[in-house]
Amino acid sequence: MNTNRRGKKRSDIVDKVAKTWNERLDGLIKARGHSQKTFSQEYKEKYGIGNQADVSRWVNVGNEAAKGERIGFPSYDTMKRIADFFDVTVGYLTGETDYETFEMERACVLLGI
């Protein structure tokens, strides 16, 4: 386990979720042909909030920022908007499931795969 700046132990689970979040969000941004800048512009157009600095934080969750602090996850409302933007679930972004949508998960269960 890692320790945070207050000397408290960080969960390996949180680190794993952060890594999955970063990989999947970065992958979705690239797969849709976006850079952080173009994603932030389209996100702001669609939702009326957000900027490139926000996107930079979102793709660096768990990494160290200024003053040795770790970058935290966005709020759940923001996670929901990001998931909506890419037509995936929050569970997919956090690694709770490997299915991008609930429909895909249901179809795979139905087909037994």
mmCIF file of N, CA, C and O in Angstrom:
data_model
loop_
_atom_site.group_PDB
_atom_site.id
_atom_site.type_symbol
_atom_site.label_atom_id
_atom_site.label_comp_id
_atom_site.label_asym_id
_atom_site.label_seq_id
_atom_site.Cartn_x
_atom_site.Cartn_y
_atom_site.Cartn_z
ATOM 1 N N MET A 1 0.829 -1.192 0.000
ATOM 2 C CA MET A 1 0.000 0.000 0.000
ATOM 3 C C MET A 1 0.867 1.246 0.000
ATOM 4 O O MET A 1 1.937 1.255 0.570
ATOM 5 N N ASN A 2 0.368 2.272 -0.608
ATOM 6 C CA ASN A 2 1.030 3.566 -0.612
ATOM 7 C C ASN A 2 0.506 4.391 0.545
ATOM 8 O O ASN A 2 -0.526 4.087 1.118
ATOM 9 N N THR A 3 1.217 5.448 0.886
ATOM 10 C CA THR A 3 0.717 6.352 1.913
ATOM 11 C C THR A 3 0.469 7.704 1.289
ATOM 12 O O THR A 3 1.154 8.114 0.356
ATOM 13 N N ASN A 4 -0.538 8.408 1.801
ATOM 14 C CA ASN A 4 -0.813 9.747 1.297
ATOM 15 C C ASN A 4 -0.013 10.761 2.100
ATOM 16 O O ASN A 4 0.755 10.400 2.990
ATOM 17 N N ARG A 5 -0.199 12.025 1.839
ATOM 18 C CA ARG A 5 0.620 13.059 2.481
ATOM 19 C C ARG A 5 0.381 13.151 3.981
ATOM 20 O O ARG A 5 1.185 13.690 4.712
ATOM 21 N N ARG A 6 -0.711 12.625 4.482
ATOM 22 C CA ARG A 6 -0.984 12.633 5.918
ATOM 23 C C ARG A 6 -0.465 11.360 6.585
ATOM 24 O O ARG A 6 -0.702 11.132 7.751
ATOM 25 N N GLY A 7 0.212 10.523 5.805
ATOM 26 C CA GLY A 7 0.767 9.304 6.348
ATOM 27 C C GLY A 7 -0.227 8.156 6.417
ATOM 28 O O GLY A 7 0.096 7.087 6.904
ATOM 29 N N LYS A 8 -1.439 8.360 5.925
ATOM 30 C CA LYS A 8 -2.440 7.299 5.939
ATOM 31 C C LYS A 8 -2.216 6.387 4.749
ATOM 32 O O LYS A 8 -1.807 6.818 3.680
ATOM 33 N N LYS A 9 -2.526 5.105 4.940
ATOM 34 C CA LYS A 9 -2.339 4.140 3.861
ATOM 35 C C LYS A 9 -3.423 4.300 2.815
ATOM 36 O O LYS A 9 -4.587 4.463 3.121
ATOM 37 N N ARG A 10 -2.992 4.261 1.572
ATOM 38 C CA ARG A 10 -3.923 4.287 0.440
ATOM 39 C C ARG A 10 -4.192 2.853 0.032
ATOM 40 O O ARG A 10 -3.304 2.029 0.002
ATOM 41 N N SER A 11 -5.380 2.599 -0.318
ATOM 42 C CA SER A 11 -5.779 1.267 -0.726
ATOM 43 C C SER A 11 -5.243 0.936 -2.109
ATOM 44 O O SER A 11 -5.290 1.753 -3.023
ATOM 45 N N ASP A 12 -4.757 -0.278 -2.251
ATOM 46 C CA ASP A 12 -4.346 -0.756 -3.571
ATOM 47 C C ASP A 12 -5.533 -0.777 -4.517
ATOM 48 O O ASP A 12 -5.383 -0.617 -5.719
ATOM 49 N N ILE A 13 -6.717 -0.988 -3.955
ATOM 50 C CA ILE A 13 -7.932 -1.001 -4.769
ATOM 51 C C ILE A 13 -8.153 0.370 -5.403
ATOM 52 O O ILE A 13 -8.458 0.471 -6.590
ATOM 53 N N VAL A 14 -7.982 1.416 -4.626
ATOM 54 C CA VAL A 14 -8.154 2.775 -5.159
ATOM 55 C C VAL A 14 -7.134 3.026 -6.263
ATOM 56 O O VAL A 14 -7.468 3.591 -7.301
ATOM 57 N N ASP A 15 -5.912 2.574 -6.056
ATOM 58 C CA ASP A 15 -4.881 2.744 -7.078
ATOM 59 C C ASP A 15 -5.260 1.991 -8.354
ATOM 60 O O ASP A 15 -5.073 2.498 -9.458
ATOM 61 N N LYS A 16 -5.793 0.788 -8.194
ATOM 62 C CA LYS A 16 -6.187 -0.010 -9.360
ATOM 63 C C LYS A 16 -7.342 0.651 -10.108
ATOM 64 O O LYS A 16 -7.337 0.721 -11.338
ATOM 65 N N VAL A 17 -8.319 1.153 -9.366
ATOM 66 C CA VAL A 17 -9.457 1.829 -9.999
ATOM 67 C C VAL A 17 -8.978 3.079 -10.723
ATOM 68 O O VAL A 17 -9.397 3.356 -11.844
ATOM 69 N N ALA A 18 -8.083 3.826 -10.102
ATOM 70 C CA ALA A 18 -7.547 5.042 -10.731
ATOM 71 C C ALA A 18 -6.814 4.692 -12.023
ATOM 72 O O ALA A 18 -6.992 5.370 -13.046
ATOM 73 N N LYS A 19 -6.029 3.637 -12.000
ATOM 74 C CA LYS A 19 -5.293 3.227 -13.204
ATOM 75 C C LYS A 19 -6.265 2.831 -14.309
ATOM 76 O O LYS A 19 -6.099 3.234 -15.467
ATOM 77 N N THR A 20 -7.280 2.054 -13.952
ATOM 78 C CA THR A 20 -8.281 1.634 -14.938
ATOM 79 C C THR A 20 -9.010 2.848 -15.491
ATOM 80 O O THR A 20 -9.193 2.974 -16.707
ATOM 81 N N TRP A 21 -9.434 3.748 -14.614
ATOM 82 C CA TRP A 21 -10.114 4.980 -15.026
ATOM 83 C C TRP A 21 -9.256 5.728 -16.040
ATOM 84 O O TRP A 21 -9.734 6.123 -17.109
ATOM 85 N N ASN A 22 -7.995 5.952 -15.704
ATOM 86 C CA ASN A 22 -7.094 6.711 -16.580
ATOM 87 C C ASN A 22 -6.935 6.042 -17.940
ATOM 88 O O ASN A 22 -7.008 6.703 -18.978
ATOM 89 N N GLU A 23 -6.706 4.730 -17.926
ATOM 90 C CA GLU A 23 -6.509 4.007 -19.183
ATOM 91 C C GLU A 23 -7.763 4.038 -20.050
ATOM 92 O O GLU A 23 -7.682 4.269 -21.258
ATOM 93 N N ARG A 24 -8.915 3.806 -19.433
ATOM 94 C CA ARG A 24 -10.142 3.753 -20.214
ATOM 95 C C ARG A 24 -10.555 5.129 -20.718
ATOM 96 O O ARG A 24 -10.960 5.266 -21.875
ATOM 97 N N LEU A 25 -10.428 6.152 -19.875
ATOM 98 C CA LEU A 25 -10.803 7.495 -20.324
ATOM 99 C C LEU A 25 -9.864 7.952 -21.436
ATOM 100 O O LEU A 25 -10.313 8.434 -22.476
ATOM 101 N N ASP A 26 -8.576 7.757 -21.246
ATOM 102 C CA ASP A 26 -7.616 8.143 -22.285
ATOM 103 C C ASP A 26 -7.887 7.359 -23.568
ATOM 104 O O ASP A 26 -7.850 7.923 -24.668
ATOM 105 N N GLY A 27 -8.191 6.066 -23.435
ATOM 106 C CA GLY A 27 -8.491 5.244 -24.603
ATOM 107 C C GLY A 27 -9.726 5.717 -25.343
ATOM 108 O O GLY A 27 -9.753 5.751 -26.581
ATOM 109 N N LEU A 28 -10.774 6.099 -24.596
ATOM 110 C CA LEU A 28 -12.000 6.593 -25.229
ATOM 111 C C LEU A 28 -11.755 7.918 -25.940
ATOM 112 O O LEU A 28 -12.260 8.145 -27.042
ATOM 113 N N ILE A 29 -10.985 8.784 -25.313
ATOM 114 C CA ILE A 29 -10.667 10.078 -25.928
ATOM 115 C C ILE A 29 -9.956 9.833 -27.267
ATOM 116 O O ILE A 29 -10.341 10.394 -28.294
ATOM 117 N N LYS A 30 -8.951 8.978 -27.257
ATOM 118 C CA LYS A 30 -8.176 8.701 -28.479
ATOM 119 C C LYS A 30 -9.008 7.948 -29.515
ATOM 120 O O LYS A 30 -8.930 8.244 -30.705
ATOM 121 N N ALA A 31 -9.805 6.959 -29.056
ATOM 122 C CA ALA A 31 -10.616 6.164 -29.991
ATOM 123 C C ALA A 31 -11.635 7.023 -30.726
ATOM 124 O O ALA A 31 -12.003 6.713 -31.859
ATOM 125 N N ARG A 32 -12.069 8.091 -30.108
ATOM 126 C CA ARG A 32 -13.043 8.990 -30.736
ATOM 127 C C ARG A 32 -12.351 10.090 -31.535
ATOM 128 O O ARG A 32 -12.980 11.016 -32.009
ATOM 129 N N GLY A 33 -11.009 9.994 -31.649
ATOM 130 C CA GLY A 33 -10.250 10.946 -32.449
ATOM 131 C C GLY A 33 -10.043 12.298 -31.787
ATOM 132 O O GLY A 33 -9.766 13.285 -32.464
ATOM 133 N N HIS A 34 -10.152 12.333 -30.472
ATOM 134 C CA HIS A 34 -9.994 13.589 -29.740
ATOM 135 C C HIS A 34 -8.602 13.715 -29.142
ATOM 136 O O HIS A 34 -7.944 12.725 -28.854
ATOM 137 N N SER A 35 -8.214 14.941 -28.928
ATOM 138 C CA SER A 35 -7.105 15.270 -28.040
ATOM 139 C C SER A 35 -7.776 15.749 -26.753
ATOM 140 O O SER A 35 -9.003 15.911 -26.716
ATOM 141 N N GLN A 36 -7.004 15.995 -25.715
ATOM 142 C CA GLN A 36 -7.614 16.546 -24.503
ATOM 143 C C GLN A 36 -8.298 17.874 -24.824
ATOM 144 O O GLN A 36 -9.381 18.160 -24.314
ATOM 145 N N LYS A 37 -7.681 18.659 -25.694
ATOM 146 C CA LYS A 37 -8.234 19.973 -26.035
ATOM 147 C C LYS A 37 -9.566 19.840 -26.773
ATOM 148 O O LYS A 37 -10.543 20.502 -26.406
ATOM 149 N N THR A 38 -9.632 18.983 -27.797
ATOM 150 C CA THR A 38 -10.883 18.876 -28.551
ATOM 151 C C THR A 38 -11.979 18.215 -27.716
ATOM 152 O O THR A 38 -13.145 18.575 -27.825
ATOM 153 N N PHE A 39 -11.587 17.256 -26.859
ATOM 154 C CA PHE A 39 -12.568 16.657 -25.966
ATOM 155 C C PHE A 39 -13.129 17.723 -25.028
ATOM 156 O O PHE A 39 -14.344 17.822 -24.849
ATOM 157 N N SER A 40 -12.253 18.536 -24.440
ATOM 158 C CA SER A 40 -12.731 19.562 -23.500
ATOM 159 C C SER A 40 -13.661 20.564 -24.195
ATOM 160 O O SER A 40 -14.658 20.996 -23.614
ATOM 161 N N GLN A 41 -13.357 20.892 -25.442
ATOM 162 C CA GLN A 41 -14.207 21.833 -26.177
ATOM 163 C C GLN A 41 -15.595 21.239 -26.435
ATOM 164 O O GLN A 41 -16.610 21.901 -26.209
ATOM 165 N N GLU A 42 -15.640 19.988 -26.895
ATOM 166 C CA GLU A 42 -16.933 19.357 -27.177
ATOM 167 C C GLU A 42 -17.711 19.080 -25.893
ATOM 168 O O GLU A 42 -18.932 19.200 -25.859
ATOM 169 N N TYR A 43 -17.000 18.701 -24.846
ATOM 170 C CA TYR A 43 -17.640 18.462 -23.549
ATOM 171 C C TYR A 43 -18.289 19.759 -23.049
ATOM 172 O O TYR A 43 -19.436 19.761 -22.611
ATOM 173 N N LYS A 44 -17.553 20.860 -23.163
ATOM 174 C CA LYS A 44 -18.095 22.149 -22.715
ATOM 175 C C LYS A 44 -19.287 22.564 -23.575
ATOM 176 O O LYS A 44 -20.272 23.090 -23.059
ATOM 177 N N GLU A 45 -19.209 22.333 -24.878
ATOM 178 C CA GLU A 45 -20.347 22.641 -25.759
ATOM 179 C C GLU A 45 -21.589 21.864 -25.342
ATOM 180 O O GLU A 45 -22.693 22.402 -25.318
ATOM 181 N N LYS A 46 -21.407 20.592 -25.017
ATOM 182 C CA LYS A 46 -22.540 19.728 -24.694
ATOM 183 C C LYS A 46 -23.118 19.997 -23.306
ATOM 184 O O LYS A 46 -24.330 19.996 -23.126
ATOM 185 N N TYR A 47 -22.241 20.226 -22.310
ATOM 186 C CA TYR A 47 -22.701 20.332 -20.921
ATOM 187 C C TYR A 47 -22.596 21.733 -20.322
ATOM 188 O O TYR A 47 -23.084 21.964 -19.226
ATOM 189 N N GLY A 48 -21.918 22.632 -21.025
ATOM 190 C CA GLY A 48 -21.815 24.009 -20.538
ATOM 191 C C GLY A 48 -20.789 24.223 -19.441
ATOM 192 O O GLY A 48 -20.698 25.311 -18.885
ATOM 193 N N ILE A 49 -20.025 23.204 -19.122
ATOM 194 C CA ILE A 49 -18.989 23.320 -18.092
ATOM 195 C C ILE A 49 -17.777 22.510 -18.519
ATOM 196 O O ILE A 49 -17.864 21.672 -19.409
ATOM 197 N N GLY A 50 -16.655 22.752 -17.841
ATOM 198 C CA GLY A 50 -15.438 21.997 -18.096
ATOM 199 C C GLY A 50 -14.468 22.746 -18.982
ATOM 200 O O GLY A 50 -14.862 23.602 -19.770
ATOM 201 N N ASN A 51 -13.192 22.436 -18.786
ATOM 202 C CA ASN A 51 -12.140 23.052 -19.595
ATOM 203 C C ASN A 51 -10.967 22.079 -19.710
ATOM 204 O O ASN A 51 -11.011 20.973 -19.169
ATOM 205 N N GLN A 52 -9.941 22.483 -20.399
ATOM 206 C CA GLN A 52 -8.809 21.593 -20.648
ATOM 207 C C GLN A 52 -8.099 21.205 -19.351
ATOM 208 O O GLN A 52 -7.627 20.078 -19.210
ATOM 209 N N ALA A 53 -8.037 22.106 -18.382
ATOM 210 C CA ALA A 53 -7.414 21.771 -17.096
ATOM 211 C C ALA A 53 -8.206 20.672 -16.389
ATOM 212 O O ALA A 53 -7.626 19.772 -15.775
ATOM 213 N N ASP A 54 -9.541 20.732 -16.486
ATOM 214 C CA ASP A 54 -10.369 19.671 -15.904
ATOM 215 C C ASP A 54 -10.051 18.337 -16.553
ATOM 216 O O ASP A 54 -9.862 17.327 -15.878
ATOM 217 N N VAL A 55 -9.999 18.316 -17.878
ATOM 218 C CA VAL A 55 -9.728 17.079 -18.605
ATOM 219 C C VAL A 55 -8.356 16.536 -18.216
ATOM 220 O O VAL A 55 -8.191 15.328 -18.004
ATOM 221 N N SER A 56 -7.383 17.403 -18.074
ATOM 222 C CA SER A 56 -6.052 16.969 -17.658
ATOM 223 C C SER A 56 -6.115 16.280 -16.296
ATOM 224 O O SER A 56 -5.478 15.239 -16.093
ATOM 225 N N ARG A 57 -6.885 16.832 -15.367
ATOM 226 C CA ARG A 57 -7.044 16.186 -14.060
ATOM 227 C C ARG A 57 -7.771 14.854 -14.199
ATOM 228 O O ARG A 57 -7.408 13.867 -13.571
ATOM 229 N N TRP A 58 -8.803 14.816 -15.037
ATOM 230 C CA TRP A 58 -9.598 13.587 -15.198
ATOM 231 C C TRP A 58 -8.759 12.435 -15.734
ATOM 232 O O TRP A 58 -9.005 11.298 -15.381
ATOM 233 N N VAL A 59 -7.810 12.709 -16.605
ATOM 234 C CA VAL A 59 -7.003 11.618 -17.170
ATOM 235 C C VAL A 59 -5.756 11.330 -16.332
ATOM 236 O O VAL A 59 -4.965 10.461 -16.692
ATOM 237 N N ASN A 60 -5.609 12.033 -15.223
ATOM 238 C CA ASN A 60 -4.457 11.827 -14.344
ATOM 239 C C ASN A 60 -4.858 11.483 -12.918
ATOM 240 O O ASN A 60 -4.084 11.697 -11.978
ATOM 241 N N VAL A 61 -6.049 10.935 -12.739
ATOM 242 C CA VAL A 61 -6.530 10.564 -11.414
ATOM 243 C C VAL A 61 -5.515 9.633 -10.743
ATOM 244 O O VAL A 61 -4.999 8.709 -11.362
ATOM 245 N N GLY A 62 -5.222 9.913 -9.493
ATOM 246 C CA GLY A 62 -4.296 9.076 -8.728
ATOM 247 C C GLY A 62 -2.847 9.471 -8.856
ATOM 248 O O GLY A 62 -2.017 9.074 -8.039
ATOM 249 N N ASN A 63 -2.514 10.277 -9.858
ATOM 250 C CA ASN A 63 -1.135 10.729 -10.031
ATOM 251 C C ASN A 63 -0.852 11.890 -9.097
ATOM 252 O O ASN A 63 -1.757 12.552 -8.616
ATOM 253 N N GLU A 64 0.420 12.136 -8.864
ATOM 254 C CA GLU A 64 0.785 13.257 -8.003
ATOM 255 C C GLU A 64 0.637 14.578 -8.738
ATOM 256 O O GLU A 64 0.980 14.694 -9.902
ATOM 257 N N ALA A 65 0.122 15.537 -8.029
ATOM 258 C CA ALA A 65 -0.008 16.899 -8.550
ATOM 259 C C ALA A 65 0.971 17.779 -7.787
ATOM 260 O O ALA A 65 1.865 17.282 -7.105
ATOM 261 N N ALA A 66 0.764 19.058 -7.877
ATOM 262 C CA ALA A 66 1.610 20.007 -7.157
ATOM 263 C C ALA A 66 1.578 19.709 -5.659
ATOM 264 O O ALA A 66 0.580 19.231 -5.117
ATOM 265 N N LYS A 67 2.669 19.972 -5.001
ATOM 266 C CA LYS A 67 2.797 19.816 -3.550
ATOM 267 C C LYS A 67 2.623 18.369 -3.089
ATOM 268 O O LYS A 67 2.277 18.105 -1.949
ATOM 269 N N GLY A 68 2.843 17.421 -3.987
ATOM 270 C CA GLY A 68 2.795 16.018 -3.611
ATOM 271 C C GLY A 68 1.421 15.444 -3.360
ATOM 272 O O GLY A 68 1.291 14.314 -2.921
ATOM 273 N N GLU A 69 0.386 16.223 -3.619
ATOM 274 C CA GLU A 69 -0.979 15.721 -3.429
ATOM 275 C C GLU A 69 -1.373 14.849 -4.611
ATOM 276 O O GLU A 69 -0.900 15.034 -5.722
ATOM 277 N N ARG A 70 -2.253 13.912 -4.360
ATOM 278 C CA ARG A 70 -2.767 13.049 -5.423
ATOM 279 C C ARG A 70 -4.011 13.679 -6.040
ATOM 280 O O ARG A 70 -4.818 14.278 -5.357
ATOM 281 N N ILE A 71 -4.141 13.502 -7.350
ATOM 282 C CA ILE A 71 -5.319 14.001 -8.053
ATOM 283 C C ILE A 71 -6.465 13.040 -7.776
ATOM 284 O O ILE A 71 -6.339 11.838 -7.994
ATOM 285 N N GLY A 72 -7.575 13.575 -7.285
ATOM 286 C CA GLY A 72 -8.722 12.755 -6.936
ATOM 287 C C GLY A 72 -9.657 12.537 -8.112
ATOM 288 O O GLY A 72 -9.535 13.167 -9.165
ATOM 289 N N PHE A 73 -10.590 11.631 -7.896
ATOM 290 C CA PHE A 73 -11.604 11.362 -8.909
ATOM 291 C C PHE A 73 -12.525 12.572 -9.051
ATOM 292 O O PHE A 73 -12.757 13.292 -8.083
ATOM 293 N N PRO A 74 -13.091 12.766 -10.243
ATOM 294 C CA PRO A 74 -14.099 13.816 -10.388
ATOM 295 C C PRO A 74 -15.349 13.432 -9.590
ATOM 296 O O PRO A 74 -15.503 12.276 -9.183
ATOM 297 N N SER A 75 -16.229 14.380 -9.386
ATOM 298 C CA SER A 75 -17.475 14.091 -8.682
ATOM 299 C C SER A 75 -18.268 13.049 -9.468
ATOM 300 O O SER A 75 -18.052 12.859 -10.671
ATOM 301 N N TYR A 76 -19.202 12.392 -8.783
ATOM 302 C CA TYR A 76 -19.997 11.379 -9.473
ATOM 303 C C TYR A 76 -20.811 12.005 -10.600
ATOM 304 O O TYR A 76 -20.954 11.401 -11.661
ATOM 305 N N ASP A 77 -21.333 13.206 -10.402
ATOM 306 C CA ASP A 77 -22.076 13.876 -11.476
ATOM 307 C C ASP A 77 -21.194 14.084 -12.705
ATOM 308 O O ASP A 77 -21.639 13.901 -13.836
ATOM 309 N N THR A 78 -19.947 14.459 -12.482
ATOM 310 C CA THR A 78 -19.015 14.632 -13.594
ATOM 311 C C THR A 78 -18.721 13.288 -14.247
ATOM 312 O O THR A 78 -18.684 13.184 -15.479
ATOM 313 N N MET A 79 -18.539 12.254 -13.429
ATOM 314 C CA MET A 79 -18.319 10.917 -13.989
ATOM 315 C C MET A 79 -19.488 10.510 -14.881
ATOM 316 O O MET A 79 -19.286 9.943 -15.963
ATOM 317 N N LYS A 80 -20.699 10.793 -14.428
ATOM 318 C CA LYS A 80 -21.884 10.447 -15.224
ATOM 319 C C LYS A 80 -21.894 11.210 -16.541
ATOM 320 O O LYS A 80 -22.237 10.643 -17.584
ATOM 321 N N ARG A 81 -21.523 12.489 -16.522
ATOM 322 C CA ARG A 81 -21.477 13.262 -17.766
ATOM 323 C C ARG A 81 -20.404 12.730 -18.709
ATOM 324 O O ARG A 81 -20.626 12.625 -19.919
ATOM 325 N N ILE A 82 -19.240 12.384 -18.169
ATOM 326 C CA ILE A 82 -18.169 11.830 -19.006
ATOM 327 C C ILE A 82 -18.636 10.516 -19.627
ATOM 328 O O ILE A 82 -18.453 10.290 -20.832
ATOM 329 N N ALA A 83 -19.241 9.659 -18.827
ATOM 330 C CA ALA A 83 -19.752 8.380 -19.336
ATOM 331 C C ALA A 83 -20.801 8.626 -20.409
ATOM 332 O O ALA A 83 -20.792 7.966 -21.459
ATOM 333 N N ASP A 84 -21.698 9.571 -20.173
ATOM 334 C CA ASP A 84 -22.731 9.904 -21.155
ATOM 335 C C ASP A 84 -22.098 10.399 -22.451
ATOM 336 O O ASP A 84 -22.511 10.011 -23.537
ATOM 337 N N PHE A 85 -21.087 11.226 -22.344
ATOM 338 C CA PHE A 85 -20.416 11.779 -23.512
ATOM 339 C C PHE A 85 -19.899 10.657 -24.417
ATOM 340 O O PHE A 85 -19.992 10.733 -25.635
ATOM 341 N N PHE A 86 -19.346 9.605 -23.789
ATOM 342 C CA PHE A 86 -18.750 8.508 -24.556
ATOM 343 C C PHE A 86 -19.690 7.318 -24.720
ATOM 344 O O PHE A 86 -19.281 6.274 -25.241
ATOM 345 N N ASP A 87 -20.940 7.453 -24.278
ATOM 346 C CA ASP A 87 -21.919 6.359 -24.382
ATOM 347 C C ASP A 87 -21.448 5.082 -23.704
ATOM 348 O O ASP A 87 -21.563 3.976 -24.255
ATOM 349 N N VAL A 88 -20.869 5.234 -22.518
ATOM 350 C CA VAL A 88 -20.463 4.092 -21.700
ATOM 351 C C VAL A 88 -21.045 4.290 -20.304
ATOM 352 O O VAL A 88 -21.666 5.314 -20.021
ATOM 353 N N THR A 89 -20.833 3.320 -19.422
ATOM 354 C CA THR A 89 -21.284 3.458 -18.042
ATOM 355 C C THR A 89 -20.130 3.916 -17.157
ATOM 356 O O THR A 89 -18.950 3.734 -17.510
ATOM 357 N N VAL A 90 -20.475 4.474 -16.015
ATOM 358 C CA VAL A 90 -19.454 4.825 -15.033
ATOM 359 C C VAL A 90 -18.738 3.552 -14.591
ATOM 360 O O VAL A 90 -17.516 3.545 -14.405
ATOM 361 N N GLY A 91 -19.485 2.456 -14.464
ATOM 362 C CA GLY A 91 -18.884 1.179 -14.084
ATOM 363 C C GLY A 91 -17.810 0.722 -15.052
ATOM 364 O O GLY A 91 -16.795 0.140 -14.660
ATOM 365 N N TYR A 92 -18.002 0.999 -16.327
ATOM 366 C CA TYR A 92 -16.973 0.666 -17.314
ATOM 367 C C TYR A 92 -15.732 1.526 -17.084
ATOM 368 O O TYR A 92 -14.603 1.023 -17.068
ATOM 369 N N LEU A 93 -15.922 2.810 -16.876
ATOM 370 C CA LEU A 93 -14.784 3.716 -16.670
ATOM 371 C C LEU A 93 -13.974 3.354 -15.433
ATOM 372 O O LEU A 93 -12.760 3.486 -15.421
ATOM 373 N N THR A 94 -14.647 2.898 -14.383
ATOM 374 C CA THR A 94 -13.956 2.582 -13.127
ATOM 375 C C THR A 94 -13.478 1.136 -13.060
ATOM 376 O O THR A 94 -12.819 0.753 -12.103
ATOM 377 N N GLY A 95 -13.820 0.329 -14.068
ATOM 378 C CA GLY A 95 -13.386 -1.055 -14.078
ATOM 379 C C GLY A 95 -14.306 -2.002 -13.332
ATOM 380 O O GLY A 95 -13.986 -3.174 -13.146
ATOM 381 N N GLU A 96 -15.450 -1.504 -12.902
ATOM 382 C CA GLU A 96 -16.423 -2.365 -12.222
ATOM 383 C C GLU A 96 -16.928 -3.448 -13.178
ATOM 384 O O GLU A 96 -17.279 -4.538 -12.758
ATOM 385 N N THR A 97 -16.964 -3.117 -14.459
ATOM 386 C CA THR A 97 -17.352 -4.057 -15.501
ATOM 387 C C THR A 97 -16.490 -3.806 -16.727
ATOM 388 O O THR A 97 -15.963 -2.709 -16.908
ATOM 389 N N ASP A 98 -16.361 -4.834 -17.541
ATOM 390 C CA ASP A 98 -15.612 -4.669 -18.788
ATOM 391 C C ASP A 98 -16.531 -4.361 -19.956
ATOM 392 O O ASP A 98 -16.074 -4.196 -21.081
ATOM 393 N N TYR A 99 -17.833 -4.307 -19.689
ATOM 394 C CA TYR A 99 -18.810 -3.975 -20.723
ATOM 395 C C TYR A 99 -19.021 -2.464 -20.747
ATOM 396 O O TYR A 99 -19.241 -1.851 -19.708
ATOM 397 N N GLU A 100 -18.984 -1.894 -21.938
ATOM 398 C CA GLU A 100 -19.141 -0.445 -22.052
ATOM 399 C C GLU A 100 -20.549 0.013 -21.684
ATOM 400 O O GLU A 100 -20.731 1.117 -21.200
ATOM 401 N N THR A 101 -21.546 -0.830 -21.944
ATOM 402 C CA THR A 101 -22.928 -0.453 -21.653
ATOM 403 C C THR A 101 -23.653 -1.600 -20.971
ATOM 404 O O THR A 101 -23.238 -2.758 -21.063
ATOM 405 N N PHE A 102 -24.747 -1.272 -20.301
ATOM 406 C CA PHE A 102 -25.564 -2.307 -19.676
ATOM 407 C C PHE A 102 -26.195 -3.203 -20.736
ATOM 408 O O PHE A 102 -26.364 -4.395 -20.525
ATOM 409 N N GLU A 103 -26.515 -2.634 -21.887
ATOM 410 C CA GLU A 103 -27.109 -3.425 -22.962
ATOM 411 C C GLU A 103 -26.143 -4.501 -23.431
ATOM 412 O O GLU A 103 -26.535 -5.642 -23.678
ATOM 413 N N MET A 104 -24.871 -4.162 -23.566
ATOM 414 C CA MET A 104 -23.855 -5.130 -23.979
ATOM 415 C C MET A 104 -23.720 -6.219 -22.912
ATOM 416 O O MET A 104 -23.648 -7.402 -23.238
ATOM 417 N N GLU A 105 -23.723 -5.827 -21.659
ATOM 418 C CA GLU A 105 -23.609 -6.796 -20.570
ATOM 419 C C GLU A 105 -24.799 -7.766 -20.598
ATOM 420 O O GLU A 105 -24.630 -8.974 -20.508
ATOM 421 N N ARG A 106 -25.997 -7.218 -20.746
ATOM 422 C CA ARG A 106 -27.201 -8.063 -20.804
ATOM 423 C C ARG A 106 -27.170 -9.006 -21.993
ATOM 424 O O ARG A 106 -27.522 -10.181 -21.872
ATOM 425 N N ALA A 107 -26.737 -8.531 -23.129
ATOM 426 C CA ALA A 107 -26.674 -9.372 -24.326
ATOM 427 C C ALA A 107 -25.686 -10.511 -24.129
ATOM 428 O O ALA A 107 -25.954 -11.660 -24.494
ATOM 429 N N CYS A 108 -24.545 -10.231 -23.537
ATOM 430 C CA CYS A 108 -23.523 -11.268 -23.313
ATOM 431 C C CYS A 108 -24.030 -12.305 -22.304
ATOM 432 O O CYS A 108 -23.786 -13.499 -22.481
ATOM 433 N N VAL A 109 -24.698 -11.854 -21.256
ATOM 434 C CA VAL A 109 -25.264 -12.782 -20.288
ATOM 435 C C VAL A 109 -26.310 -13.666 -20.973
ATOM 436 O O VAL A 109 -26.320 -14.891 -20.795
ATOM 437 N N LEU A 110 -27.159 -13.063 -21.764
ATOM 438 C CA LEU A 110 -28.208 -13.804 -22.473
ATOM 439 C C LEU A 110 -27.608 -14.850 -23.411
ATOM 440 O O LEU A 110 -28.090 -15.977 -23.503
ATOM 441 N N LEU A 111 -26.518 -14.484 -24.073
ATOM 442 C CA LEU A 111 -25.881 -15.398 -25.026
ATOM 443 C C LEU A 111 -24.918 -16.372 -24.333
ATOM 444 O O LEU A 111 -24.383 -17.270 -24.971
ATOM 445 N N GLY A 112 -24.676 -16.146 -23.051
ATOM 446 C CA GLY A 112 -23.783 -17.036 -22.304
ATOM 447 C C GLY A 112 -22.321 -16.824 -22.596
ATOM 448 O O GLY A 112 -21.518 -17.750 -22.468
ATOM 449 N N ILE A 113 -21.976 -15.606 -22.987
ATOM 450 C CA ILE A 113 -20.547 -15.321 -23.256
ATOM 451 C C ILE A 113 -20.016 -14.287 -22.297
ATOM 452 O O ILE A 113 -20.678 -13.643 -21.611
#
